[in-house]
Tab-separated table of N, CA and C in Angstrom:
chain	number	residue	atom	x	y	z
A	68	MET	N	0.842	-1.162	0.000
A	68	MET	CA	0.000	0.000	0.000
A	68	MET	C	0.893	1.231	0.000
A	69	SER	N	0.595	2.201	-0.838
A	69	SER	CA	1.439	3.390	-0.939
A	69	SER	C	1.106	4.389	0.161
A	70	THR	N	2.116	5.153	0.537
A	70	THR	CA	1.957	6.185	1.551
A	70	THR	C	1.405	7.441	0.893
A	71	PRO	N	0.403	8.078	1.494
A	71	PRO	CA	-0.141	9.300	0.903
A	71	PRO	C	0.909	10.398	0.894
A	72	PRO	N	0.832	11.337	-0.054
A	72	PRO	CA	1.825	12.395	-0.111
A	72	PRO	C	1.769	13.261	1.146
A	73	ALA	N	2.956	13.711	1.606
A	73	ALA	CA	3.039	14.531	2.811
A	73	ALA	C	2.487	15.926	2.558
A	74	HIS	N	2.580	16.396	1.327
A	74	HIS	CA	2.090	17.724	0.974
A	74	HIS	C	0.906	17.579	0.025
A	75	PRO	N	-0.056	18.492	0.128
A	75	PRO	CA	-1.227	18.367	-0.746
A	75	PRO	C	-0.847	18.558	-2.218
A	76	THR	N	-1.558	17.851	-3.054
A	76	THR	CA	-1.364	18.030	-4.483
A	76	THR	C	-2.038	19.324	-4.898
A	77	LEU	N	-1.780	19.752	-6.120
A	77	LEU	CA	-2.403	20.976	-6.626
A	77	LEU	C	-3.930	20.841	-6.625
A	78	ALA	N	-4.419	19.677	-6.995
A	78	ALA	CA	-5.876	19.466	-7.008
A	78	ALA	C	-6.446	19.522	-5.595
A	79	GLU	N	-5.742	18.926	-4.611
A	79	GLU	CA	-6.205	18.970	-3.221
A	79	GLU	C	-6.182	20.403	-2.688
A	80	ALA	N	-5.139	21.146	-3.031
A	80	ALA	CA	-5.027	22.539	-2.587
A	80	ALA	C	-6.153	23.375	-3.189
A	81	ASP	N	-6.446	23.163	-4.468
A	81	ASP	CA	-7.526	23.892	-5.119
A	81	ASP	C	-8.868	23.550	-4.481
A	82	GLN	N	-9.072	22.287	-4.164
A	82	GLN	CA	-10.306	21.853	-3.516
A	82	GLN	C	-10.441	22.512	-2.139
A	83	LEU	N	-9.349	22.588	-1.387
A	83	LEU	CA	-9.382	23.225	-0.075
A	83	LEU	C	-9.723	24.705	-0.198
A	84	VAL	N	-9.105	25.393	-1.150
A	84	VAL	CA	-9.371	26.816	-1.344
A	84	VAL	C	-10.837	27.041	-1.690
A	85	ARG	N	-11.384	26.229	-2.591
A	85	ARG	CA	-12.798	26.370	-2.948
A	85	ARG	C	-13.709	26.115	-1.749
A	86	LEU	N	-13.363	25.105	-0.943
A	86	LEU	CA	-14.152	24.798	0.241
A	86	LEU	C	-14.084	25.945	1.246
A	87	LEU	N	-12.906	26.478	1.479
A	87	LEU	CA	-12.756	27.579	2.433
A	87	LEU	C	-13.505	28.819	1.965
A	88	HIS	N	-13.460	29.103	0.673
A	88	HIS	CA	-14.210	30.249	0.145
A	88	HIS	C	-15.707	30.047	0.338
A	89	ARG	N	-16.151	28.811	0.145
A	89	ARG	CA	-17.580	28.519	0.260
A	89	ARG	C	-18.075	28.718	1.685
A	90	ILE	N	-17.283	28.303	2.668
A	90	ILE	CA	-17.770	28.388	4.041
A	90	ILE	C	-17.315	29.651	4.771
A	91	ALA	N	-16.340	30.382	4.241
A	91	ALA	CA	-15.845	31.583	4.925
A	91	ALA	C	-16.953	32.607	5.125
A	92	ARG	N	-17.807	32.789	4.132
A	92	ARG	CA	-18.909	33.743	4.240
A	92	ARG	C	-19.851	33.327	5.366
A	93	ASP	N	-20.164	32.034	5.441
A	93	ASP	CA	-21.055	31.547	6.501
A	93	ASP	C	-20.431	31.737	7.881
A	94	VAL	N	-19.144	31.427	7.993
A	94	VAL	CA	-18.456	31.577	9.284
A	94	VAL	C	-18.416	33.050	9.686
A	95	ALA	N	-18.056	33.921	8.744
A	95	ALA	CA	-17.997	35.356	9.048
A	95	ALA	C	-19.360	35.870	9.484
A	96	HIS	N	-20.409	35.449	8.776
A	96	HIS	CA	-21.768	35.876	9.123
A	96	HIS	C	-22.137	35.372	10.513
A	97	ASP	N	-21.810	34.129	10.806
A	97	ASP	CA	-22.202	33.553	12.081
A	97	ASP	C	-21.368	34.068	13.244
A	98	LEU	N	-20.174	34.532	13.000
A	98	LEU	CA	-19.370	35.114	14.078
A	98	LEU	C	-19.884	36.493	14.470
A	99	ARG	N	-20.469	37.209	13.538
A	99	ARG	CA	-20.985	38.556	13.841
A	99	ARG	C	-22.082	38.516	14.902
A	100	GLY	N	-22.956	37.523	14.842
A	100	GLY	CA	-24.058	37.422	15.809
A	100	GLY	C	-23.571	37.292	17.243
A	101	PRO	N	-22.720	36.309	17.544
A	101	PRO	CA	-22.243	36.190	18.921
A	101	PRO	C	-21.408	37.383	19.377
A	102	VAL	N	-20.645	37.975	18.477
A	102	VAL	CA	-19.854	39.151	18.857
A	102	VAL	C	-20.794	40.285	19.247
A	103	GLN	N	-21.801	40.539	18.426
A	103	GLN	CA	-22.754	41.607	18.722
A	103	GLN	C	-23.498	41.313	20.022
A	104	SER	N	-23.927	40.074	20.194
A	104	SER	CA	-24.637	39.691	21.415
A	104	SER	C	-23.750	39.868	22.640
A	105	ALA	N	-22.499	39.449	22.553
A	105	ALA	CA	-21.579	39.602	23.683
A	105	ALA	C	-21.385	41.071	24.030
A	106	LEU	N	-21.229	41.920	23.018
A	106	LEU	CA	-21.044	43.348	23.269
A	106	LEU	C	-22.275	43.974	23.928
A	107	VAL	N	-23.450	43.654	23.411
A	107	VAL	CA	-24.685	44.198	23.982
A	107	VAL	C	-24.848	43.719	25.424
A	108	ASN	N	-24.616	42.420	25.640
A	108	ASN	CA	-24.791	41.885	26.981
A	108	ASN	C	-23.730	42.392	27.952
A	109	LEU	N	-22.540	42.654	27.484
A	109	LEU	CA	-21.526	43.254	28.346
A	109	LEU	C	-21.960	44.655	28.781
A	110	GLU	N	-22.564	45.392	27.885
A	110	GLU	CA	-23.060	46.717	28.242
A	110	GLU	C	-24.148	46.605	29.313
A	111	VAL	N	-25.050	45.640	29.153
A	111	VAL	CA	-26.098	45.425	30.159
A	111	VAL	C	-25.466	45.001	31.483
A	112	VAL	N	-24.459	44.124	31.428
A	112	VAL	CA	-23.769	43.681	32.649
A	112	VAL	C	-23.169	44.873	33.377
A	113	ARG	N	-22.551	45.782	32.634
A	113	ARG	CA	-21.979	46.975	33.264
A	113	ARG	C	-23.054	47.775	34.003
A	114	ARG	N	-24.219	47.895	33.409
A	114	ARG	CA	-25.318	48.656	34.032
A	114	ARG	C	-25.883	47.938	35.249
A	115	LEU	N	-25.861	46.593	35.207
A	115	LEU	CA	-26.427	45.806	36.301
A	115	LEU	C	-25.421	45.523	37.421
A	116	ALA	N	-24.180	45.857	37.194
A	116	ALA	CA	-23.116	45.487	38.132
A	116	ALA	C	-23.433	45.871	39.575
A	117	GLY	N	-24.073	46.977	39.778
A	117	GLY	CA	-24.366	47.404	41.135
A	117	GLY	C	-25.775	47.121	41.577
A	118	SER	N	-26.550	46.411	40.748
A	118	SER	CA	-27.963	46.221	41.095
A	118	SER	C	-28.324	44.750	41.238
A	119	ASP	N	-29.224	44.274	40.414
A	119	ASP	CA	-29.828	42.950	40.508
A	119	ASP	C	-28.827	41.835	40.195
A	120	GLY	N	-28.501	41.032	41.209
A	120	GLY	CA	-27.534	39.943	41.046
A	120	GLY	C	-28.011	38.852	40.105
A	121	ALA	N	-29.319	38.539	40.108
A	121	ALA	CA	-29.844	37.479	39.243
A	121	ALA	C	-29.729	37.875	37.780
A	122	GLN	N	-30.085	39.111	37.465
A	122	GLN	CA	-29.963	39.566	36.077
A	122	GLN	C	-28.498	39.646	35.660
A	123	PHE	N	-27.651	40.044	36.575
A	123	PHE	CA	-26.212	40.107	36.302
A	123	PHE	C	-25.694	38.724	35.917
A	124	ASP	N	-26.039	37.702	36.720
A	124	ASP	CA	-25.603	36.333	36.434
A	124	ASP	C	-26.142	35.837	35.099
A	125	GLU	N	-27.410	36.133	34.817
A	125	GLU	CA	-28.018	35.702	33.559
A	125	GLU	C	-27.268	36.306	32.366
A	126	ARG	N	-26.993	37.589	32.415
A	126	ARG	CA	-26.277	38.256	31.316
A	126	ARG	C	-24.843	37.758	31.203
A	127	ALA	N	-24.201	37.532	32.331
A	127	ALA	CA	-22.829	37.010	32.296
A	127	ALA	C	-22.808	35.621	31.659
A	128	ASN	N	-23.829	34.796	31.941
A	128	ASN	CA	-23.920	33.466	31.333
A	128	ASN	C	-24.116	33.559	29.827
A	129	ILE	N	-24.920	34.513	29.377
A	129	ILE	CA	-25.131	34.710	27.939
A	129	ILE	C	-23.819	35.084	27.263
A	130	VAL	N	-23.086	36.001	27.877
A	130	VAL	CA	-21.799	36.408	27.309
A	130	VAL	C	-20.865	35.201	27.228
A	131	GLU	N	-20.814	34.401	28.285
A	131	GLU	CA	-19.949	33.217	28.285
A	131	GLU	C	-20.357	32.233	27.188
A	132	GLN	N	-21.652	31.985	27.027
A	132	GLN	CA	-22.133	31.065	25.992
A	132	GLN	C	-21.756	31.558	24.595
A	133	GLU	N	-21.910	32.847	24.359
A	133	GLU	CA	-21.592	33.401	23.038
A	133	GLU	C	-20.097	33.313	22.756
A	134	ILE	N	-19.290	33.570	23.762
A	134	ILE	CA	-17.838	33.472	23.579
A	134	ILE	C	-17.436	32.022	23.327
A	135	ARG	N	-18.030	31.071	24.040
A	135	ARG	CA	-17.738	29.644	23.796
A	135	ARG	C	-18.168	29.239	22.384
A	136	ARG	N	-19.302	29.757	21.937
A	136	ARG	CA	-19.774	29.474	20.567
A	136	ARG	C	-18.782	30.002	19.536
A	137	MET	N	-18.305	31.229	19.742
A	137	MET	CA	-17.307	31.799	18.818
A	137	MET	C	-16.024	30.985	18.841
A	138	HIS	N	-15.627	30.552	20.026
A	138	HIS	CA	-14.397	29.763	20.151
A	138	HIS	C	-14.511	28.447	19.386
A	139	ALA	N	-15.627	27.746	19.565
A	139	ALA	CA	-15.817	26.462	18.887
A	139	ALA	C	-15.827	26.637	17.372
A	140	MET	N	-16.521	27.661	16.902
A	140	MET	CA	-16.610	27.904	15.467
A	140	MET	C	-15.249	28.282	14.887
A	141	THR	N	-14.546	29.167	15.574
A	141	THR	CA	-13.227	29.595	15.102
A	141	THR	C	-12.254	28.426	15.102
A	142	ASP	N	-12.272	27.634	16.162
A	142	ASP	CA	-11.369	26.485	16.245
A	142	ASP	C	-11.660	25.475	15.134
A	143	ALA	N	-12.938	25.228	14.881
A	143	ALA	CA	-13.307	24.287	13.816
A	143	ALA	C	-12.862	24.810	12.452
A	144	PHE	N	-13.045	26.098	12.224
A	144	PHE	CA	-12.630	26.687	10.941
A	144	PHE	C	-11.118	26.636	10.794
A	145	LEU	N	-10.406	26.996	11.836
A	145	LEU	CA	-8.939	26.981	11.761
A	145	LEU	C	-8.382	25.565	11.639
A	146	SER	N	-9.114	24.587	12.155
A	146	SER	CA	-8.644	23.204	12.036
A	146	SER	C	-8.569	22.769	10.575
A	147	LEU	N	-9.376	23.410	9.715
A	147	LEU	CA	-9.312	23.092	8.293
A	147	LEU	C	-8.005	23.574	7.666
A	148	LEU	N	-7.352	24.531	8.309
A	148	LEU	CA	-6.119	25.108	7.765
A	148	LEU	C	-4.862	24.432	8.286
A	149	ARG	N	-5.002	23.601	9.296
A	149	ARG	CA	-3.831	22.933	9.874
A	149	ARG	C	-3.302	21.895	8.893
A	150	PRO	N	-1.972	21.708	8.879
A	150	PRO	CA	-1.401	20.700	7.984
A	150	PRO	C	-1.908	19.301	8.333
A	151	ALA	N	-2.143	18.519	7.312
A	151	ALA	CA	-2.627	17.149	7.499
A	151	ALA	C	-1.493	16.248	7.978
A	152	GLU	N	-1.851	15.324	8.844
A	152	GLU	CA	-0.880	14.316	9.273
A	152	GLU	C	-0.587	13.410	8.092
A	153	PRO	N	0.693	13.040	7.904
A	153	PRO	CA	1.030	12.230	6.722
A	153	PRO	C	0.542	10.787	6.801
A	154	GLN	N	0.350	10.261	7.996
A	154	GLN	CA	-0.033	8.861	8.148
A	154	GLN	C	-1.424	8.744	8.773
A	155	PRO	N	-2.180	7.721	8.372
A	155	PRO	CA	-3.476	7.484	9.020
A	155	PRO	C	-3.275	7.145	10.499
A	156	ARG	N	-4.295	7.422	11.297
A	156	ARG	CA	-4.264	7.053	12.712
A	156	ARG	C	-5.670	6.661	13.139
A	157	ALA	N	-5.764	6.022	14.289
A	157	ALA	CA	-7.062	5.596	14.806
A	157	ALA	C	-7.802	6.797	15.382
A	158	VAL	N	-9.046	6.966	14.934
A	158	VAL	CA	-9.892	8.065	15.378
A	158	VAL	C	-11.292	7.503	15.587
A	159	THR	N	-11.941	7.907	16.676
A	159	THR	CA	-13.320	7.460	16.864
A	159	THR	C	-14.232	8.248	15.927
A	160	VAL	N	-15.319	7.630	15.551
A	160	VAL	CA	-16.313	8.303	14.714
A	160	VAL	C	-16.808	9.560	15.417
A	161	ASP	N	-17.026	9.452	16.722
A	161	ASP	CA	-17.520	10.600	17.478
A	161	ASP	C	-16.528	11.760	17.442
A	162	ALA	N	-15.238	11.490	17.605
A	162	ALA	CA	-14.226	12.559	17.571
A	162	ALA	C	-14.167	13.201	16.192
A	163	LEU	N	-14.283	12.401	15.155
A	163	LEU	CA	-14.245	12.930	13.793
A	163	LEU	C	-15.423	13.884	13.558
A	164	PHE	N	-16.623	13.455	13.945
A	164	PHE	CA	-17.798	14.296	13.746
A	164	PHE	C	-17.808	15.495	14.692
A	165	ALA	N	-17.328	15.315	15.905
A	165	ALA	CA	-17.290	16.428	16.861
A	165	ALA	C	-16.428	17.563	16.328
A	166	ALA	N	-15.394	17.224	15.560
A	166	ALA	CA	-14.498	18.244	15.020
A	166	ALA	C	-15.173	19.113	13.967
A	167	VAL	N	-16.253	18.630	13.373
A	167	VAL	CA	-16.926	19.415	12.330
A	167	VAL	C	-18.316	19.900	12.742
A	168	ASP	N	-18.771	19.545	13.934
A	168	ASP	CA	-20.120	19.925	14.373
A	168	ASP	C	-20.359	21.427	14.300
A	169	ALA	N	-19.434	22.229	14.813
A	169	ALA	CA	-19.640	23.684	14.851
A	169	ALA	C	-19.787	24.254	13.443
A	170	LEU	N	-18.924	23.822	12.522
A	170	LEU	CA	-19.020	24.326	11.150
A	170	LEU	C	-20.258	23.790	10.444
A	171	ALA	N	-20.568	22.532	10.672
A	171	ALA	CA	-21.757	21.949	10.044
A	171	ALA	C	-23.013	22.690	10.497
A	172	THR	N	-23.070	23.051	11.761
A	172	THR	CA	-24.204	23.798	12.288
A	172	THR	C	-24.315	25.159	11.618
A	173	VAL	N	-23.190	25.846	11.452
A	173	VAL	CA	-23.167	27.162	10.805
A	173	VAL	C	-23.625	27.054	9.356
A	174	ILE	N	-23.072	26.103	8.638
A	174	ILE	CA	-23.403	25.936	7.221
A	174	ILE	C	-24.897	25.610	7.078
A	175	ALA	N	-25.386	24.705	7.915
A	175	ALA	CA	-26.803	24.329	7.850
A	175	ALA	C	-27.708	25.505	8.190
A	176	ARG	N	-27.346	26.253	9.226
A	176	ARG	CA	-28.176	27.395	9.627
A	176	ARG	C	-28.237	28.433	8.511
A	177	ASN	N	-27.100	28.727	7.888
A	177	ASN	CA	-27.082	29.724	6.817
A	177	ASN	C	-27.756	29.226	5.543
A	178	ALA	N	-27.828	27.920	5.377
A	178	ALA	CA	-28.551	27.345	4.241
A	178	ALA	C	-30.033	27.141	4.585
A	179	ARG	N	-30.385	27.469	5.816
A	179	ARG	CA	-31.748	27.328	6.325
A	179	ARG	C	-32.256	25.888	6.247
A	180	VAL	N	-31.372	24.979	6.662
A	180	VAL	CA	-31.738	23.568	6.752
A	180	VAL	C	-31.409	23.083	8.164
A	181	GLY	N	-32.065	22.034	8.560
A	181	GLY	CA	-31.800	21.466	9.879
A	181	GLY	C	-30.522	20.647	9.875
A	182	PHE	N	-29.904	20.547	11.027
A	182	PHE	CA	-28.716	19.713	11.177
A	182	PHE	C	-28.828	18.968	12.492
A	183	ARG	N	-28.777	17.656	12.393
A	183	ARG	CA	-28.769	16.809	13.582
A	183	ARG	C	-27.870	15.626	13.282
A	184	ARG	N	-26.953	15.378	14.173
A	184	ARG	CA	-26.012	14.275	13.960
A	184	ARG	C	-26.558	13.016	14.604
A	185	GLU	N	-26.727	12.002	13.788
A	185	GLU	CA	-27.125	10.684	14.248
A	185	GLU	C	-26.211	9.695	13.576
A	186	GLY	N	-26.020	8.571	14.168
A	186	GLY	CA	-25.188	7.608	13.484
A	186	GLY	C	-24.818	6.432	14.337
A	187	PRO	N	-23.759	5.773	13.909
A	187	PRO	CA	-23.338	4.563	14.600
A	187	PRO	C	-22.765	4.882	15.981
A	188	SER	N	-22.476	3.837	16.702
A	188	SER	CA	-21.899	3.970	18.036
A	188	SER	C	-20.668	4.862	18.004
A	189	PRO	N	-20.560	5.806	18.931
A	189	PRO	CA	-19.447	6.755	18.919
A	189	PRO	C	-18.089	6.119	19.211
A	190	ASP	N	-18.066	4.873	19.684
A	190	ASP	CA	-16.781	4.265	20.007
A	190	ASP	C	-16.183	3.456	18.850
A	191	ILE	N	-16.806	3.520	17.679
A	191	ILE	CA	-16.248	2.851	16.503
A	191	ILE	C	-14.963	3.560	16.092
A	192	LEU	N	-13.915	2.792	15.864
A	192	LEU	CA	-12.633	3.362	15.461
A	192	LEU	C	-12.446	3.276	13.954
A	193	LEU	N	-11.897	4.342	13.391
A	193	LEU	CA	-11.529	4.385	11.984
A	193	LEU	C	-10.025	4.608	11.913
A	194	ARG	N	-9.372	4.020	10.944
A	194	ARG	CA	-7.952	4.290	10.726
A	194	ARG	C	-7.878	5.170	9.483
A	195	ILE	N	-7.740	6.473	9.711
A	195	ILE	CA	-7.803	7.446	8.629
A	195	ILE	C	-6.844	8.595	8.902
A	196	ARG	N	-6.705	9.456	7.912
A	196	ARG	CA	-6.064	10.758	8.104
A	196	ARG	C	-7.202	11.716	8.442
A	197	PRO	N	-7.297	12.204	9.688
A	197	PRO	CA	-8.469	12.978	10.120
A	197	PRO	C	-8.715	14.260	9.332
A	198	GLU	N	-7.673	14.975	8.951
A	198	GLU	CA	-7.861	16.262	8.283
A	198	GLU	C	-8.602	16.120	6.957
A	199	PRO	N	-8.151	15.235	6.056
A	199	PRO	CA	-8.926	15.077	4.815
A	199	PRO	C	-10.337	14.550	5.066
A	200	ALA	N	-10.508	13.727	6.093
A	200	ALA	CA	-11.850	13.222	6.405
A	200	ALA	C	-12.758	14.359	6.865
A	201	ARG	N	-12.228	15.258	7.700
A	201	ARG	CA	-13.040	16.414	8.126
A	201	ARG	C	-13.403	17.274	6.939
A	202	LEU	N	-12.441	17.510	6.044
A	202	LEU	CA	-12.719	18.313	4.846
A	202	LEU	C	-13.816	17.666	4.008
A	203	ALA	N	-13.737	16.361	3.869
A	203	ALA	CA	-14.758	15.648	3.079
A	203	ALA	C	-16.124	15.768	3.721
A	204	LEU	N	-16.196	15.677	5.038
A	204	LEU	CA	-17.482	15.818	5.718
A	204	LEU	C	-18.054	17.214	5.524
A	205	ILE	N	-17.227	18.229	5.685
A	205	ILE	CA	-17.690	19.614	5.506
A	205	ILE	C	-18.105	19.850	4.052
A	206	ALA	N	-17.319	19.341	3.123
A	206	ALA	CA	-17.634	19.532	1.692
A	206	ALA	C	-18.955	18.863	1.321
A	207	ALA	N	-19.305	17.804	2.032
A	207	ALA	CA	-20.528	17.049	1.716
A	207	ALA	C	-21.785	17.733	2.237
A	208	ILE	N	-21.631	18.703	3.100
A	208	ILE	CA	-22.796	19.375	3.686
A	208	ILE	C	-23.364	20.385	2.716
């Protein structure tokens, strides 16, 4: 069995660029919402700082949720840019899908379609190169 090339071919690089262009607009659009929400809620938190503790906690939780959402989306998007491992390795199905959940959700939401992950047992192991597999999953959405 031949070893996959350590560096992407021109066709693979072109495919990656097209995929990134396709989803960059969705990611940029979806990042604006949590950023705006975090800013608005931070302003409310500042106003509530000396008053109602329950409302303060509620707004602080919203800000935290929005920041975690931005983090997950950004991390998933940046993972597409990381260099691929040259050799296949064992990866659970759940870990493979978890790596693309945030982007899949963004793409589905912007396409106005539902997204729900269902499938085989999460402990099934695959021997693959995870980066190209994630790209293939995102490209298929």
